[in-house]
Tab-separated table of C-alpha atoms in Angstrom:
chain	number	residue	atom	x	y	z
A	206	UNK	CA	72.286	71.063	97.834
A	207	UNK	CA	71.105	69.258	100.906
A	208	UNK	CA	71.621	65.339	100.806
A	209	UNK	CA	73.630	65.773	98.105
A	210	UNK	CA	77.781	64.478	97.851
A	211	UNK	CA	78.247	67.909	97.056
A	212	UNK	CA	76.609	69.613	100.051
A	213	UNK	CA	79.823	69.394	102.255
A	214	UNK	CA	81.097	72.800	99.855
A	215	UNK	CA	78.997	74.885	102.592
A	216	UNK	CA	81.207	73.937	105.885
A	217	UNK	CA	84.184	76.233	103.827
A	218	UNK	CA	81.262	79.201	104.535
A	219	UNK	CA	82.992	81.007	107.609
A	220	UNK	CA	80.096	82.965	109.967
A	221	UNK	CA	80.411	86.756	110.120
A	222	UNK	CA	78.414	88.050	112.764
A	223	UNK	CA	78.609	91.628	114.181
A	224	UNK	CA	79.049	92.256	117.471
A	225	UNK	CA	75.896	91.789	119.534
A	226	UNK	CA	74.479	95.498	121.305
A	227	UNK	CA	76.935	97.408	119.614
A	228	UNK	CA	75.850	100.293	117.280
A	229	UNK	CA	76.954	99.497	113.568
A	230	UNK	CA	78.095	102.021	111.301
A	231	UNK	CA	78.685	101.659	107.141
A	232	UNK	CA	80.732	104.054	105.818
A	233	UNK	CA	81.107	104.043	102.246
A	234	UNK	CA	83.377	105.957	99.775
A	235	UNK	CA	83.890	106.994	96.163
A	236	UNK	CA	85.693	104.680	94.490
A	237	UNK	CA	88.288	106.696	92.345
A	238	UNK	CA	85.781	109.665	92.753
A	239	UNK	CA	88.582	112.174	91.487
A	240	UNK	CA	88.847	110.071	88.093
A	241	UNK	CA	84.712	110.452	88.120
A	242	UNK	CA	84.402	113.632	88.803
A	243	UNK	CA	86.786	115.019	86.315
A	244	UNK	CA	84.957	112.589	83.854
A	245	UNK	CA	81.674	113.822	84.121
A	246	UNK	CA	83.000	117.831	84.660
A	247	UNK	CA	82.588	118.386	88.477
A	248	UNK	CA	82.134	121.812	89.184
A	249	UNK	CA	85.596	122.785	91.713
A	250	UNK	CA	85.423	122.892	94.249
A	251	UNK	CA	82.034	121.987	95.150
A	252	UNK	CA	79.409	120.345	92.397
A	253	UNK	CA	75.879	121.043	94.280
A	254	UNK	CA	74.585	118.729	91.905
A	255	UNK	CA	76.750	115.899	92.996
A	256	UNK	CA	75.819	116.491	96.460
A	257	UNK	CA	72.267	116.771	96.200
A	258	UNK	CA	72.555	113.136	94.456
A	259	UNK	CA	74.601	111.533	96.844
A	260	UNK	CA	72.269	113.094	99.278
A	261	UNK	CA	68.932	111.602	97.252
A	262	UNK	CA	71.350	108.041	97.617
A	263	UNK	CA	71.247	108.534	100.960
A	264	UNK	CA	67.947	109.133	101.732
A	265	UNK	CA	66.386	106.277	99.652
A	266	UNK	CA	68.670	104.106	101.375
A	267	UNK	CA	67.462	105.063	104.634
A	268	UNK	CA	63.649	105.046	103.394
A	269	UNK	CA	64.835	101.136	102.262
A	270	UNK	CA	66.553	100.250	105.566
A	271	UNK	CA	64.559	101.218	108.565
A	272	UNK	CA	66.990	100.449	111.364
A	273	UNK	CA	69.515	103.051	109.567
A	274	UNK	CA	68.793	105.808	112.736
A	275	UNK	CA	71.448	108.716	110.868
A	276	UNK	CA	73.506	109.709	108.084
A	277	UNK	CA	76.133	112.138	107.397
A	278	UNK	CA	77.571	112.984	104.066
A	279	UNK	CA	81.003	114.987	102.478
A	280	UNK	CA	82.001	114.922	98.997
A	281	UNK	CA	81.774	111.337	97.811
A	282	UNK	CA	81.862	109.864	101.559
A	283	UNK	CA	78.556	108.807	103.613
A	284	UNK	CA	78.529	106.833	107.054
A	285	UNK	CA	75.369	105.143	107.893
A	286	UNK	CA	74.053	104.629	112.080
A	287	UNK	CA	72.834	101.266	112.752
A	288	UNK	CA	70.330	101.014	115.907
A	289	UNK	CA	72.634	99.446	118.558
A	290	UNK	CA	69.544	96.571	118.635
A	291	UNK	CA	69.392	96.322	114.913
A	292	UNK	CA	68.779	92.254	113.818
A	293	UNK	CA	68.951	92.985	110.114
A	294	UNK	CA	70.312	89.803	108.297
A	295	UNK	CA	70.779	88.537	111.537
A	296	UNK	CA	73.823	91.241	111.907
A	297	UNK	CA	76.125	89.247	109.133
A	298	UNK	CA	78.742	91.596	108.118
A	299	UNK	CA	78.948	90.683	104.613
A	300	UNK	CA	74.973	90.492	103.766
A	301	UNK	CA	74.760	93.821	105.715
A	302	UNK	CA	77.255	95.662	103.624
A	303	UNK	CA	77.184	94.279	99.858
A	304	UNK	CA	73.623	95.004	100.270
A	305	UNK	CA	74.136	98.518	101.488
A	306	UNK	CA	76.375	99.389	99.098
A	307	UNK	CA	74.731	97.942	96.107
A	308	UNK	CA	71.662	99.571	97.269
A	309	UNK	CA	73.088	103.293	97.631
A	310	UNK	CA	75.465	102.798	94.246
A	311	UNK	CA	71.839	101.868	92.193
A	312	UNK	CA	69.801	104.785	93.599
A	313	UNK	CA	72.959	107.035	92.685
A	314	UNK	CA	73.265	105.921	89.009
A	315	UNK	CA	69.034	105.296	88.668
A	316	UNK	CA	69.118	109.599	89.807
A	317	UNK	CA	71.842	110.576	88.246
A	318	UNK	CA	70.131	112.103	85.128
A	319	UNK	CA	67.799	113.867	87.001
A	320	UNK	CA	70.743	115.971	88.702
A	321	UNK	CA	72.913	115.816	85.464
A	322	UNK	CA	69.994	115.991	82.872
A	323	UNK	CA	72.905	117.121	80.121
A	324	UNK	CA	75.720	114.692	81.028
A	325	UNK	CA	75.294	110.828	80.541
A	326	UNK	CA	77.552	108.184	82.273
A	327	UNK	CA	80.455	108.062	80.820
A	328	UNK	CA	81.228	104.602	82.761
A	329	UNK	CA	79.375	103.119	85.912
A	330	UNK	CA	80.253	104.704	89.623
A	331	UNK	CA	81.293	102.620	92.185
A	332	UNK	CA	81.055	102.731	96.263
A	333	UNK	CA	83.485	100.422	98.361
A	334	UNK	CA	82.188	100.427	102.579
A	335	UNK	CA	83.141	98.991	105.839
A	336	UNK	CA	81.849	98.117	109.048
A	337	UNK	CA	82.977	99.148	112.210
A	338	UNK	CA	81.323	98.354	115.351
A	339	UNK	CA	80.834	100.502	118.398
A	340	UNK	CA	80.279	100.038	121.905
A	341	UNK	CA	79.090	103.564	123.550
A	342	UNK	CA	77.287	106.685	122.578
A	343	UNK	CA	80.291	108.375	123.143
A	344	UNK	CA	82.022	106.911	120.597
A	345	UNK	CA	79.102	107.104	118.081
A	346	UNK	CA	79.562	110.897	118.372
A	347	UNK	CA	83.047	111.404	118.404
A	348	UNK	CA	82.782	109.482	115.111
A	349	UNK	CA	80.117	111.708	113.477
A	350	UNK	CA	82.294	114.814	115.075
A	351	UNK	CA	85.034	113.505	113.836
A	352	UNK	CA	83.483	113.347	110.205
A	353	UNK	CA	81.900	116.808	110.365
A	354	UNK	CA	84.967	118.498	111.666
A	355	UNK	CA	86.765	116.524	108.519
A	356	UNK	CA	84.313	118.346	106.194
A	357	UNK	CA	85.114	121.828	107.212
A	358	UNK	CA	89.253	121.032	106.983
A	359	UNK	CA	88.961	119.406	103.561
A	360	UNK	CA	86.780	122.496	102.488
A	361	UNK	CA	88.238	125.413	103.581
A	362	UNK	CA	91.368	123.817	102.210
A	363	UNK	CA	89.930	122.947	98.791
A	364	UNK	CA	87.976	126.161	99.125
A	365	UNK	CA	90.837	128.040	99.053
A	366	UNK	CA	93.391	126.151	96.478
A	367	UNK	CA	91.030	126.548	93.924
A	368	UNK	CA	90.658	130.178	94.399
A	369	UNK	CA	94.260	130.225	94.306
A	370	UNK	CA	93.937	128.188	90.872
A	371	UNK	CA	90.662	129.463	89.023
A	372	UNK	CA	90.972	133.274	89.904
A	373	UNK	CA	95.057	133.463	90.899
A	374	UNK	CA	96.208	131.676	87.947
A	375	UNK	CA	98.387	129.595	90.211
A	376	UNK	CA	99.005	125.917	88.767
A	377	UNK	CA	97.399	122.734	91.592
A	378	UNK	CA	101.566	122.421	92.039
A	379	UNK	CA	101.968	126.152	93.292
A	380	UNK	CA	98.508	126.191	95.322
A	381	UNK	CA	99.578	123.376	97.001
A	382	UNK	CA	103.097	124.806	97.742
A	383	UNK	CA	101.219	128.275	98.653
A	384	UNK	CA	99.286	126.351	101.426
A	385	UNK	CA	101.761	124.007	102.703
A	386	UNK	CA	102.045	124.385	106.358
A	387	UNK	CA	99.072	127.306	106.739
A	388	UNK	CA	96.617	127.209	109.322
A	389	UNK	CA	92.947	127.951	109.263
A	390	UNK	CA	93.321	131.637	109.833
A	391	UNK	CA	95.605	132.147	107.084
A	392	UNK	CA	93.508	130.074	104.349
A	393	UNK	CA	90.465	132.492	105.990
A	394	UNK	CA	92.600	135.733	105.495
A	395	UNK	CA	94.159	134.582	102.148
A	396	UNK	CA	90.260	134.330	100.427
A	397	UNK	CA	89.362	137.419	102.397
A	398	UNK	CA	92.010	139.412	101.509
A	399	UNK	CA	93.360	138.217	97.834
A	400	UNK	CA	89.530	137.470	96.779
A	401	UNK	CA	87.054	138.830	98.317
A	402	UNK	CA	85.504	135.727	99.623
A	403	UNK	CA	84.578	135.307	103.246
A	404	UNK	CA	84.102	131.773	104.163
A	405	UNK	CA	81.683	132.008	106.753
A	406	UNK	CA	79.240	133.306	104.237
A	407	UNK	CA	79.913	130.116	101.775
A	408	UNK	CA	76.880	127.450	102.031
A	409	UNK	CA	76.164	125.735	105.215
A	410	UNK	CA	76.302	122.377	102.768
A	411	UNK	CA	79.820	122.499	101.863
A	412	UNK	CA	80.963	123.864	105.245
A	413	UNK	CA	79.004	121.174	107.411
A	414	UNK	CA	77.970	118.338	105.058
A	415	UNK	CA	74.864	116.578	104.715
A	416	UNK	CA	72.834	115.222	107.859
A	417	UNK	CA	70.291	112.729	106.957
A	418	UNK	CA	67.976	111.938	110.050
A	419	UNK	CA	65.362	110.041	111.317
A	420	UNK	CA	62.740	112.718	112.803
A	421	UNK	CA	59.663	111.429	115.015
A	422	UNK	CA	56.972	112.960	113.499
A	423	UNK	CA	53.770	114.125	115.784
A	424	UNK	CA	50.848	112.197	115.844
A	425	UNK	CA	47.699	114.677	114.119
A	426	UNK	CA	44.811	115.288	115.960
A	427	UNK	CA	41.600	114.150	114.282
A	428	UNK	CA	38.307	116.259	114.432
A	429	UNK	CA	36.950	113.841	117.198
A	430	UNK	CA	40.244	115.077	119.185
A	431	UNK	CA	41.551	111.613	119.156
A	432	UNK	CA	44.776	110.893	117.394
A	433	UNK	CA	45.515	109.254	114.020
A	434	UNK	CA	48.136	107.775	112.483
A	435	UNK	CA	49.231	108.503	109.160
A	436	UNK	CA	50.038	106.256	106.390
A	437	UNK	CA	52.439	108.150	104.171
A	438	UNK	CA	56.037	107.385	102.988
A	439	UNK	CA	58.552	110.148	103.335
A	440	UNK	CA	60.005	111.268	99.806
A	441	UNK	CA	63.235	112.440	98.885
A	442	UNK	CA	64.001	116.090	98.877
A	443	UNK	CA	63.529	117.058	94.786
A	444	UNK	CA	62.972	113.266	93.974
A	445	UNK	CA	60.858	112.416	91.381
A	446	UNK	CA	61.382	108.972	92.167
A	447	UNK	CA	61.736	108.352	95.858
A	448	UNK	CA	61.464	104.217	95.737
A	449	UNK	CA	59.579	103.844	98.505
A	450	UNK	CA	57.353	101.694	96.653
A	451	UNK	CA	60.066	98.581	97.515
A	452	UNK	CA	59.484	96.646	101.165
A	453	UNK	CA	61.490	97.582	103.408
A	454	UNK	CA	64.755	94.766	104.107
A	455	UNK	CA	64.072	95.610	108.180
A	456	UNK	CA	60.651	95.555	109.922
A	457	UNK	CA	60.486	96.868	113.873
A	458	UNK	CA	60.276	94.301	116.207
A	459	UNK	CA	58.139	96.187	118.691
A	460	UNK	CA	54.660	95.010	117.394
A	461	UNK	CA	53.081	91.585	116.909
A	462	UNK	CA	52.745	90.611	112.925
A	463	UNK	CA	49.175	88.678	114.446
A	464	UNK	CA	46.986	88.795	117.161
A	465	UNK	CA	45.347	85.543	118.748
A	466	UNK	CA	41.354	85.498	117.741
A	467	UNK	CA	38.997	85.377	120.602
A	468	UNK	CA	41.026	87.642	122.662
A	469	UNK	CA	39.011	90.576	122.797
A	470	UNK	CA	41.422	92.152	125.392
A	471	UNK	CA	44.599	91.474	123.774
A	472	UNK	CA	43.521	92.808	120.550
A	473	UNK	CA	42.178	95.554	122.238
A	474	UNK	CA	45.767	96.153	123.356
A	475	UNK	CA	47.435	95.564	120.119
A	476	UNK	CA	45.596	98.073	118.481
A	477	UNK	CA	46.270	100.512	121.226
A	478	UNK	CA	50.089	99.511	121.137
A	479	UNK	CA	50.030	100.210	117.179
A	480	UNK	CA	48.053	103.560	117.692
A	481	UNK	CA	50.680	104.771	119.501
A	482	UNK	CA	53.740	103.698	117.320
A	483	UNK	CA	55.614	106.320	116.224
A	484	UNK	CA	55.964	108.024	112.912
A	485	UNK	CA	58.549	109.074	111.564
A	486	UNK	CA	60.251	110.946	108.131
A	487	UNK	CA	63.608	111.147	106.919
A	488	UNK	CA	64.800	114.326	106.376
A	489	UNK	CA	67.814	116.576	105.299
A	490	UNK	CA	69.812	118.827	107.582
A	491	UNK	CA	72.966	121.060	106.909
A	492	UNK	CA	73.549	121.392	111.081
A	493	UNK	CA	76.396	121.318	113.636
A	494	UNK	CA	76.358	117.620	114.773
A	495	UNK	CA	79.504	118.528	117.203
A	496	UNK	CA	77.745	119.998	120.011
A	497	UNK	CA	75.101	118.885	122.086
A	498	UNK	CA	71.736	120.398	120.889
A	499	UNK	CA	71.597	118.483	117.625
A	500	UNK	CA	71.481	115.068	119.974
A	501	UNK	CA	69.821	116.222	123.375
A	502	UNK	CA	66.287	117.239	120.873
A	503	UNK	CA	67.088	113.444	119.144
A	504	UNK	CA	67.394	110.987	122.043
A	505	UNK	CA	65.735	108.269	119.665
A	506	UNK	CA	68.869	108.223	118.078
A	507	UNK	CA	70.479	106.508	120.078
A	508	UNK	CA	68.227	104.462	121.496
A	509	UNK	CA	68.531	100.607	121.421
């Protein structure tokens, strides 16, 4: 529209840039996920199949976006880590997230047949996100603690009102009376005891959620003893289609797209600087995220 009357349309276009050095993180949610899931016949109260999707969503969506550092999933929830020096889209809120979320609602409805081969969509899924910027690596994980320690609440209390509904014949209106004002201990006791169930033995999936993570990968010796770099895209756990045939939206910054010709030295360098780039592969984790091991074997986390 440039030199046109009607350019002047654009200067109503309000900037949205992120705050500069601050680590970014997407969350997005399941939007009216209880409708959908009673829809398309969730298993209570924990669908496997629904989680292994959202976690296949996931996982192509950090294959896609390369600054996306970490991950963690519950139910129809997943937060996304931005690298605290991430550039994509120049940090603009709104390009950031509409493209995030698009992204991660596509790969769930492209999959969804492959986890639900004998259930077609009744109606499309949706995902609505935010933003939220932080400053410190504090408060990156007491956000991520704060989401893991969600998970095991939400479960142990779903956990046990559907016990209370599918094996004590209670209606949702008396198993939510039963467990009005109980505490952890008597939700544990109450499976144990009226059940048989004991809820530390229940999968490490449901109790801790879903940790998607950037791992470094090390570098493979060839026969020569030097070290080679390999040229492989990670796939998605059980993914028959992984997309990691699309270009990536972010590229690292770290290495020159071109080296200057008649330079022997410098190119000599930049070939040594790309030799020693690190790989890495996205993988899936059901781990505690709360203490400090998970982060103190991951510094590249949170890098810049």
């Amino acid at each position: 529209m440039a030199g046109t009357k009607f350019a002047y349309v654009r200067n109503f276009e309000l900037p949205d840039p992120l705050l500069p050095d601050t680590y970014l993180v997407c969350r997005l949610d399941g939007h009216s996920f209880h409708r959908f899931s009673d829809e398309h016949g969730f298993t209570k109260p924990n669908d496997e199949r629904a989680l292994q999707l959202m976690d296949h969503a996931a996982k192509s969506a950090m294959i896609e976006f390369k600054d996306i550092m970490l991950a963690f999933g519950e139910s129809d929830e997943f937060s996304f880590l931005f690298r605290k020096s991430t550039n994509l889209y120049n940090r603009r809120h709104s390009k950031i997230l509409t493209t995030l979320t698009s992204y991660f609602t596509s790969c769930y409805v492209l999959n969804w047949s492959q986890y639900f081969p004998d259930t077609p969509l009744r109606y499309p899924p949706s995902f609505d996100g935010r933003i939220v910027v932080y400053p410190t690596e504090r408060a990156i994980r007491d956000y991520f603690s704060w989401r893991q320690a969600d998970t095991h609440i939400n479960n142990l209390y779903n956990t046990t009102f559907w016990a209370l509904v599918q094996k004590g014949g209670q209606t949702t209106t008396e198993a939510h009376a039963t467990l009005r004002g109980t505490v952890s201990a008597t939700k544990h006791e109450m499976l144990f005891s009226r059940f048989g169930v004991n809820y530390n033995e229940i999968s490490q999936r449901f109790k801790k959620g879903s940790v998607v993570v950037r791992e470094i990968v090390a570098p493979e010796p060839s026969d020569k003893g030097e070290y080679i770099e390999r040229d492989e895209s990670p796939e998605c756990s059980g993914a028959s289609n992984p997309l990691t045939n699309i270009p990536p939206h972010s590229q690292s910054t770290n290495e020159a797209d071109e080296t200057p010709k008649f330079d022997p030295p410098r190119q000599k360098h930049s070939k040594a600087k790309k030799k020693n780039k690190l790989e890495t592969t996205v993988e899936i984790l059901h781990c505690d995220i709360i203490g400090d091991e998970f982060w103190l074997v991951r510094p590249q986390l949170l890098e810049n």
